[in-house]
mmCIF file of N, CA and C in Angstrom:
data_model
loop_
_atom_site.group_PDB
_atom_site.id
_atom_site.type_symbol
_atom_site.label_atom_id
_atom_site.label_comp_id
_atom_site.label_asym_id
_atom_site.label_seq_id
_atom_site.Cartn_x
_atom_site.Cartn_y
_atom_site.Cartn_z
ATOM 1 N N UNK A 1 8.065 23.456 40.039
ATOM 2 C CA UNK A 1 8.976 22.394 39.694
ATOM 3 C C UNK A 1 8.214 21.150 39.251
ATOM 4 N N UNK A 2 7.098 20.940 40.102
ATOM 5 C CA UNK A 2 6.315 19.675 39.978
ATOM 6 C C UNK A 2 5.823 20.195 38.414
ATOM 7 N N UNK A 3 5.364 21.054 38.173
ATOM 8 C CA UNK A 3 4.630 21.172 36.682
ATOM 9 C C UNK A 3 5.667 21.125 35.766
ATOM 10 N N UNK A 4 6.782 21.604 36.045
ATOM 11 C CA UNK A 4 7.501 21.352 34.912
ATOM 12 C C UNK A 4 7.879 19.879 34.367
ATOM 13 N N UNK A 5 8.333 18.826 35.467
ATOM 14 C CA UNK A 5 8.741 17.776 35.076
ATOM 15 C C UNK A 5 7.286 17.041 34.142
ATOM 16 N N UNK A 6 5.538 17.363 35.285
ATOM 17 C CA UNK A 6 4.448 16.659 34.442
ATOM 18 C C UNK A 6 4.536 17.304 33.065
ATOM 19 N N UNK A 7 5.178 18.138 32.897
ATOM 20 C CA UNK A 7 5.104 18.933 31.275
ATOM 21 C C UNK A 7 6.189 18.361 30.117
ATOM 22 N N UNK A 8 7.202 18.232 30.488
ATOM 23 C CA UNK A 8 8.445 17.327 30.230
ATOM 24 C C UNK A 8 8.281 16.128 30.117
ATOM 25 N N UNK A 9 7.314 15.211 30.874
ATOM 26 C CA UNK A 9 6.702 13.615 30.407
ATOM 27 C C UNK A 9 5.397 13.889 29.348
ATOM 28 N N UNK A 10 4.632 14.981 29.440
ATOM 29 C CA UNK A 10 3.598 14.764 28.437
ATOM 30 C C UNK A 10 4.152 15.140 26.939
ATOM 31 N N UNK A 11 5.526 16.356 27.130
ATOM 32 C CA UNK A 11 6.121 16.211 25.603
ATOM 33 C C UNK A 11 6.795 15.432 25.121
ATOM 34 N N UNK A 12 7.672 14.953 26.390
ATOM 35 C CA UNK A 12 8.284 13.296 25.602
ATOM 36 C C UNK A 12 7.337 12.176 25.426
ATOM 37 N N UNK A 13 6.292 11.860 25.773
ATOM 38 C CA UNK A 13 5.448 10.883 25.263
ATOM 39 C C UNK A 13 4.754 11.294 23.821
ATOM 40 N N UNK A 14 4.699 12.520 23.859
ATOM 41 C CA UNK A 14 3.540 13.276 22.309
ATOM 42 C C UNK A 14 4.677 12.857 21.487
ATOM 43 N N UNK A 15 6.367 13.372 21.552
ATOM 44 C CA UNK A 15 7.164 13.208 20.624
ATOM 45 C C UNK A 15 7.681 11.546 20.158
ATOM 46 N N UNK A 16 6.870 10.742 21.594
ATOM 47 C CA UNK A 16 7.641 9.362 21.004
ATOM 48 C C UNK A 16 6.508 8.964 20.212
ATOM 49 N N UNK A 17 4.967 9.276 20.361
ATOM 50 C CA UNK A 17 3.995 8.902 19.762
ATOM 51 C C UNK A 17 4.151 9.524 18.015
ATOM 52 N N UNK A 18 4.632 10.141 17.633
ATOM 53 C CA UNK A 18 4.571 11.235 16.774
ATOM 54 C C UNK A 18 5.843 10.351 15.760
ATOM 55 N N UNK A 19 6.352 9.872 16.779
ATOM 56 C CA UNK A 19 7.816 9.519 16.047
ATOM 57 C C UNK A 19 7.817 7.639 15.996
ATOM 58 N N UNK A 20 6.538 7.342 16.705
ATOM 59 C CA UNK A 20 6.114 5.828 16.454
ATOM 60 C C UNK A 20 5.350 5.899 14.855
ATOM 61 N N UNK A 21 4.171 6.715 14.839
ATOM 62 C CA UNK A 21 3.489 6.611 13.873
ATOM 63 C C UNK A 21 4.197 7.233 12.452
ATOM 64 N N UNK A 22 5.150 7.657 12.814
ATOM 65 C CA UNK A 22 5.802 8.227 11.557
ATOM 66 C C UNK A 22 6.570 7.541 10.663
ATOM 67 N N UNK A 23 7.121 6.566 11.954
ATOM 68 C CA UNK A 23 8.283 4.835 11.435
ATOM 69 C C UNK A 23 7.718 4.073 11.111
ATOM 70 N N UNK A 24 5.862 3.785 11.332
ATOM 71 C CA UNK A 24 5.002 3.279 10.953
ATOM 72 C C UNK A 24 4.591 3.023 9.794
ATOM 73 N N UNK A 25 4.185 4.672 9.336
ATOM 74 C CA UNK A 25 3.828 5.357 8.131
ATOM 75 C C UNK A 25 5.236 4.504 6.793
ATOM 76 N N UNK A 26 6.493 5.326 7.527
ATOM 77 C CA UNK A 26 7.658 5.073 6.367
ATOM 78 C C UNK A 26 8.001 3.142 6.431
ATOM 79 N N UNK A 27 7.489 2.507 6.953
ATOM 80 C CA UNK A 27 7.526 0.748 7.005
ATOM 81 C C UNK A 27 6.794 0.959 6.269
ATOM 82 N N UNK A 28 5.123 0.757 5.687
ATOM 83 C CA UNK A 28 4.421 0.379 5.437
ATOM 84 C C UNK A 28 4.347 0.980 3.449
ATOM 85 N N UNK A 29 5.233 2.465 3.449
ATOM 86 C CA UNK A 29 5.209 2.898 1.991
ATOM 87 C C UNK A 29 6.550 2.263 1.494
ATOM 88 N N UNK A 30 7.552 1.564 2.415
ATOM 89 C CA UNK A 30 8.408 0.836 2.063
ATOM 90 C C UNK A 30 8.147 -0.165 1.395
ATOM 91 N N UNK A 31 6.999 -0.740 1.938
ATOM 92 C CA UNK A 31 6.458 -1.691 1.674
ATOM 93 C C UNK A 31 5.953 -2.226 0.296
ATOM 94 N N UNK A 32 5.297 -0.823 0.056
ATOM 95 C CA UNK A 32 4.717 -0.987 -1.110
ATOM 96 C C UNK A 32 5.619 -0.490 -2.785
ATOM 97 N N UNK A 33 6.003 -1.661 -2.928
ATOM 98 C CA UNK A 33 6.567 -1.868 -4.427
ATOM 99 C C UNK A 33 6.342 -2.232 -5.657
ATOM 100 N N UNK A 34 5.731 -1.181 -6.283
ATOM 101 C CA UNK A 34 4.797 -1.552 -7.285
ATOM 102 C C UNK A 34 5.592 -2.945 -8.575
ATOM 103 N N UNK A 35 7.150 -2.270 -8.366
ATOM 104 C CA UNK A 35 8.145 -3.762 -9.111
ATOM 105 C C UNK A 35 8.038 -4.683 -8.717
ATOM 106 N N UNK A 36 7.297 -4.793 -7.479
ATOM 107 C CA UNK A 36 7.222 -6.266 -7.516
ATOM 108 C C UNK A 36 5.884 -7.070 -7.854
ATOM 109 N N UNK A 37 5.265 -5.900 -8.870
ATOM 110 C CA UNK A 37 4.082 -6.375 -9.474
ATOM 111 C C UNK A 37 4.298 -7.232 -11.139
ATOM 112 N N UNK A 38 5.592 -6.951 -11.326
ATOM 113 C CA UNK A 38 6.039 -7.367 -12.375
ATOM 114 C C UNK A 38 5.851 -8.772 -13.203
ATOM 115 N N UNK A 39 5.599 -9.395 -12.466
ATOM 116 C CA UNK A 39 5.139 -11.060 -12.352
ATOM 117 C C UNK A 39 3.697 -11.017 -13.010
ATOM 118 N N UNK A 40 3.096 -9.739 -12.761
ATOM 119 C CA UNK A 40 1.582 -9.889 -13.473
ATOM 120 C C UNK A 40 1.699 -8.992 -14.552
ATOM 121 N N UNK A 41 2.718 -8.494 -15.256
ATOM 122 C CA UNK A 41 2.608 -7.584 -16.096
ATOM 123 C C UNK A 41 1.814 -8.843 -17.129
ATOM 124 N N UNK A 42 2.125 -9.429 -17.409
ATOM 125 C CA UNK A 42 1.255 -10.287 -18.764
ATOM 126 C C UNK A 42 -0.321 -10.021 -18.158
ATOM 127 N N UNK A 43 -1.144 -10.459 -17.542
ATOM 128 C CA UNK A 43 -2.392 -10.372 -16.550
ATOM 129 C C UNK A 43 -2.662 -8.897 -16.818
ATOM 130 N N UNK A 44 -1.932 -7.906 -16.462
ATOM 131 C CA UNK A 44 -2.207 -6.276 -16.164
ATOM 132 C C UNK A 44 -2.213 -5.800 -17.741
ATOM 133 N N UNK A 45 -0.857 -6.123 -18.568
ATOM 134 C CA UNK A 45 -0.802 -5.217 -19.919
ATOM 135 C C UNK A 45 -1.350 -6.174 -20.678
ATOM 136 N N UNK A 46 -1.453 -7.287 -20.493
ATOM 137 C CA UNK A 46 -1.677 -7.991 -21.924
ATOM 138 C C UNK A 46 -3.160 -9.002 -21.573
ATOM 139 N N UNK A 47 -3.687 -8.557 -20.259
ATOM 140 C CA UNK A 47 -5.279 -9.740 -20.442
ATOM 141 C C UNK A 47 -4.802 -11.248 -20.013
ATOM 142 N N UNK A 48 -3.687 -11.299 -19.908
ATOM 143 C CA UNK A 48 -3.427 -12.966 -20.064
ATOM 144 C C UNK A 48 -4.255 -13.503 -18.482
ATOM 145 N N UNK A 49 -4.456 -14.854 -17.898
ATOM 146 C CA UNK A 49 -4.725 -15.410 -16.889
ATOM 147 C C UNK A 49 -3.851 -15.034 -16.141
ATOM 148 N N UNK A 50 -3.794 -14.244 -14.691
ATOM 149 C CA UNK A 50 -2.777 -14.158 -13.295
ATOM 150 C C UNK A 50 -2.471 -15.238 -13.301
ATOM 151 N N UNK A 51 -1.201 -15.863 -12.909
ATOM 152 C CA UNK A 51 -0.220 -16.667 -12.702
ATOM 153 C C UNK A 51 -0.665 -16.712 -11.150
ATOM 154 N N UNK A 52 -0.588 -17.975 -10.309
ATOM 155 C CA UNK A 52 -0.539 -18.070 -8.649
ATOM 156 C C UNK A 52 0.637 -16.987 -8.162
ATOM 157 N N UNK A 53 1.814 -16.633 -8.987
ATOM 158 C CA UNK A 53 3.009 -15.952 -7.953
ATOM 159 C C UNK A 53 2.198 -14.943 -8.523
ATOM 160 N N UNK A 54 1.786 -14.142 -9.300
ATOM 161 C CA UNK A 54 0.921 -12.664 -9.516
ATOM 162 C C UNK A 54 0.177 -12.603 -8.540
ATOM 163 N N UNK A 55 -1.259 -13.498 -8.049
ATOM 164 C CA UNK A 55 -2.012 -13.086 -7.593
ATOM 165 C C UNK A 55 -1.795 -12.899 -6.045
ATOM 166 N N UNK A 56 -0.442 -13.908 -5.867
ATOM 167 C CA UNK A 56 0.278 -13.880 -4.384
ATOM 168 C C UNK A 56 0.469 -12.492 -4.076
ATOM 169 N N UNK A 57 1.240 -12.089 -4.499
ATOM 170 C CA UNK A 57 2.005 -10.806 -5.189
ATOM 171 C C UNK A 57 0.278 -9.417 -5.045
ATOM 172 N N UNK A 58 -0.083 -9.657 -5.867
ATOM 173 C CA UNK A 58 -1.470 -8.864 -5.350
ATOM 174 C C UNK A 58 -2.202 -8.572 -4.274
ATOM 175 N N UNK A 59 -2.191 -9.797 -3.684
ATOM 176 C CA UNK A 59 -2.969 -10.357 -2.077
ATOM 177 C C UNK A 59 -1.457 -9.536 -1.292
ATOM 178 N N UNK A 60 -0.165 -9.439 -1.344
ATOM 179 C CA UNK A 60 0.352 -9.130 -0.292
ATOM 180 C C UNK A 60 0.222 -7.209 -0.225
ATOM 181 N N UNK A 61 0.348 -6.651 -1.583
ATOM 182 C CA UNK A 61 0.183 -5.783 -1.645
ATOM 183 C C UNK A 61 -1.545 -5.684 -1.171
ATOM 184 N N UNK A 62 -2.526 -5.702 -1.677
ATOM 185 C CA UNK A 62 -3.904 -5.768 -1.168
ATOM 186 C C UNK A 62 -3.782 -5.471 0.555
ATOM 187 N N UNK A 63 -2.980 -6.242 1.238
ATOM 188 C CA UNK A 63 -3.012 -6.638 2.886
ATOM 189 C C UNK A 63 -2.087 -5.637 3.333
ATOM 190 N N UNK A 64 -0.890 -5.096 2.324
ATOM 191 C CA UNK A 64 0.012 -3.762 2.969
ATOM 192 C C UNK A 64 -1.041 -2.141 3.098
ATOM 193 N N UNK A 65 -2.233 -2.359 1.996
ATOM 194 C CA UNK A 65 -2.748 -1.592 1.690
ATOM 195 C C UNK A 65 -1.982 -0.218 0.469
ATOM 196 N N UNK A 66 -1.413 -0.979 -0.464
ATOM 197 C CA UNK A 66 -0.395 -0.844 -1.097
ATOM 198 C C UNK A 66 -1.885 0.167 -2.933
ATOM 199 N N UNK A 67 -2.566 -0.527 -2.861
ATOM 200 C CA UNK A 67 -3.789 -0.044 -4.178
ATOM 201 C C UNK A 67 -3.740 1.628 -3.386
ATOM 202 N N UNK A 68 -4.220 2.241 -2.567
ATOM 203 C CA UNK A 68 -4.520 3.474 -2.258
ATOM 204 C C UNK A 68 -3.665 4.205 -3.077
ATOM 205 N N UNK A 69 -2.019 3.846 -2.486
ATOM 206 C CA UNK A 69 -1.156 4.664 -3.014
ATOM 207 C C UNK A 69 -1.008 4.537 -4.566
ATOM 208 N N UNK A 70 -1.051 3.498 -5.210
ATOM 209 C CA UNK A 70 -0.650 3.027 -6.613
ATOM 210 C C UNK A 70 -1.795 4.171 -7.497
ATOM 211 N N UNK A 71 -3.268 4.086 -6.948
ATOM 212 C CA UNK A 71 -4.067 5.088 -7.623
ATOM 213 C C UNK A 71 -3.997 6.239 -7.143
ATOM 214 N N UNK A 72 -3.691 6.772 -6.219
ATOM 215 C CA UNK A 72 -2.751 8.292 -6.349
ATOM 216 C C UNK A 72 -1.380 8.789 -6.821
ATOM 217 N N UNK A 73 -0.811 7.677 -7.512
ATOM 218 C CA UNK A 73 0.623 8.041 -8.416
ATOM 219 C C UNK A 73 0.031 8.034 -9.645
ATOM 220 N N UNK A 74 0.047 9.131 -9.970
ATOM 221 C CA UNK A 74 -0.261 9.544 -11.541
ATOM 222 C C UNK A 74 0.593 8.152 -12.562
ATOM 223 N N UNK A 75 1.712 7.505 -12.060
ATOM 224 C CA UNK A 75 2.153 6.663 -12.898
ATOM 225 C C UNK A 75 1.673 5.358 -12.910
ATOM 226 N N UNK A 76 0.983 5.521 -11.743
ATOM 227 C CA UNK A 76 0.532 3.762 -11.913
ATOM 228 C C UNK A 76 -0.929 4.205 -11.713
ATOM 229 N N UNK A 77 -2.164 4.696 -11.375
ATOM 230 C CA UNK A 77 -3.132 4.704 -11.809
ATOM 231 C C UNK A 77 -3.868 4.366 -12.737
ATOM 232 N N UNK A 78 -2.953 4.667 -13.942
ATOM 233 C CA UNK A 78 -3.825 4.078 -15.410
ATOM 234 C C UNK A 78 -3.238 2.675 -15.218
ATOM 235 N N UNK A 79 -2.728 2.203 -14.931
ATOM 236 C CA UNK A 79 -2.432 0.227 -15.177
ATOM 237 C C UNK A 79 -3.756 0.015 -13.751
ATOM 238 N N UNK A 80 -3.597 0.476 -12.825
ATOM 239 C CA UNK A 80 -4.816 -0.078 -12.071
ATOM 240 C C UNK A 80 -6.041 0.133 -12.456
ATOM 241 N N UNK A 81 -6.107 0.998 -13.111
ATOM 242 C CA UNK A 81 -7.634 1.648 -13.582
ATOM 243 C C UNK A 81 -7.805 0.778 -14.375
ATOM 244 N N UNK A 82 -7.170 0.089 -15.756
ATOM 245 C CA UNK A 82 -7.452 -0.518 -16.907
ATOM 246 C C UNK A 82 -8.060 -1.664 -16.611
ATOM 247 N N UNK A 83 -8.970 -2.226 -17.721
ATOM 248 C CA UNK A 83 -9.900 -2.953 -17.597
ATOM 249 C C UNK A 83 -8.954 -4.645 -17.162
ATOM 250 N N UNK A 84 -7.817 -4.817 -18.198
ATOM 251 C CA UNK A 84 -6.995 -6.276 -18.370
ATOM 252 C C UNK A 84 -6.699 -5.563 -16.662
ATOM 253 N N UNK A 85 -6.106 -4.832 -15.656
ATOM 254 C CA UNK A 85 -5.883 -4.748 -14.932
ATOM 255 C C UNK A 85 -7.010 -5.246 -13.394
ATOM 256 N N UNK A 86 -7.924 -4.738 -13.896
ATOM 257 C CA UNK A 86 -9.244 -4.624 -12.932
ATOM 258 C C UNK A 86 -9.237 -6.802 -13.107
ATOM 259 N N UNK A 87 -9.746 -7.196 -14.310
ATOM 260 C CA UNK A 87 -9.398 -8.029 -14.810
ATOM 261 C C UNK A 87 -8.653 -9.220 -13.890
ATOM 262 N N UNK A 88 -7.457 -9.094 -14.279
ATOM 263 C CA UNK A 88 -6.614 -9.440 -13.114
ATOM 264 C C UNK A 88 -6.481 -9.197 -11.716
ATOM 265 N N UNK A 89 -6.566 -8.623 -10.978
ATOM 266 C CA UNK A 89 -7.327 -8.392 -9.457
ATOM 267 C C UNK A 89 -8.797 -9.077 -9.371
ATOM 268 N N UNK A 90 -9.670 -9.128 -10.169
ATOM 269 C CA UNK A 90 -10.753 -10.031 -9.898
ATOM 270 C C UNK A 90 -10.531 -10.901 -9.604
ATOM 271 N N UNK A 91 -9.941 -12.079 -10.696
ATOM 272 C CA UNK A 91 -9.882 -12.863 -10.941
ATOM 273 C C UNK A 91 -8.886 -13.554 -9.820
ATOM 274 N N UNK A 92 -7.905 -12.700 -8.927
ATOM 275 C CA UNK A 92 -6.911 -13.252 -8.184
ATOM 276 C C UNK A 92 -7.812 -13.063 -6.437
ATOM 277 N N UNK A 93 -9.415 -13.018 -6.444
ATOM 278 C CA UNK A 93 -9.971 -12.627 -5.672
ATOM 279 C C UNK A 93 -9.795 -11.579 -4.801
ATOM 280 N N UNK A 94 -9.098 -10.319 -5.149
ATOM 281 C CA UNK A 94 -8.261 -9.426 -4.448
ATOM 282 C C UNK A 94 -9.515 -8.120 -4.544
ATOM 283 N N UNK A 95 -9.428 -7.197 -3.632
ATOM 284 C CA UNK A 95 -10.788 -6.233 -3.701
ATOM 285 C C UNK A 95 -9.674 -4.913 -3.638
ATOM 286 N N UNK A 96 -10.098 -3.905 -4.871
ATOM 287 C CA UNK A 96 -9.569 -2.868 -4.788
ATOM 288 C C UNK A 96 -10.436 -2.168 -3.394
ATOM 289 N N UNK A 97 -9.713 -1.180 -2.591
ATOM 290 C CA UNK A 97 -10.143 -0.614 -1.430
ATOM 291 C C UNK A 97 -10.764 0.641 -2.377
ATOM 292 N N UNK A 98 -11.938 1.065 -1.179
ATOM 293 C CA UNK A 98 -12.162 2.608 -1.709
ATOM 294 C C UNK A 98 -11.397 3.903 -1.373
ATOM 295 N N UNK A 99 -10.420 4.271 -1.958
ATOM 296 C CA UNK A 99 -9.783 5.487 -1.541
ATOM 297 C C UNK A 99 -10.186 7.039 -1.541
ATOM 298 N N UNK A 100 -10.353 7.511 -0.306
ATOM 299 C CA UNK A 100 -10.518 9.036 -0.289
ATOM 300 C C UNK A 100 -9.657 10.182 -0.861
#
């Protein structure tokens, strides 16, 4: 009896841990909205100087850790990869992370 209940607290703790890091996980890709990069499209497609609300906008994504995912979506990779892009993240002092 005694083992069953210590067995019954170690699976409800694995399942609340499992189900913390998972609400974790889905906050944090919520998070990351590449539309709301839109403010730097001049900076990203066209070379122009980042605007202060762009580079804001960069720095919050930068701190969600929001770049990892953007260069593993086949759709936004090439705007981060590009040079006017790289460009703009320099210049807004923002550091692309190294992704595995």
């Amino acid at each position: 009896m005694a083992k069953a209940a210590a067995m019954s607290v170690v699976v409800t703790a694995a399942l609340v841990i499992v189900l913390v890091a998972t609400a974790t996980a889905m906050m944090v890709a919520a998070q990351c909205d590449a539309g709301q990069l839109v403010v730097c499209a001049p900076a990203i497609l066209g070379g122009a100087m980042p605007t202060a609300s762009c580079c804001s906008k960069l720095r919050e994504q930068e701190q969600q850790g929001c770049f990892c995912e953007y260069l593993r979506n086949p759709a936004y990779a090439g705007y981060i990869n590009s040079q006017t892009a790289r460009g703009a993240i320099a210049a807004c002092n923002v550091t692309l992370p190294q992704c595995s």
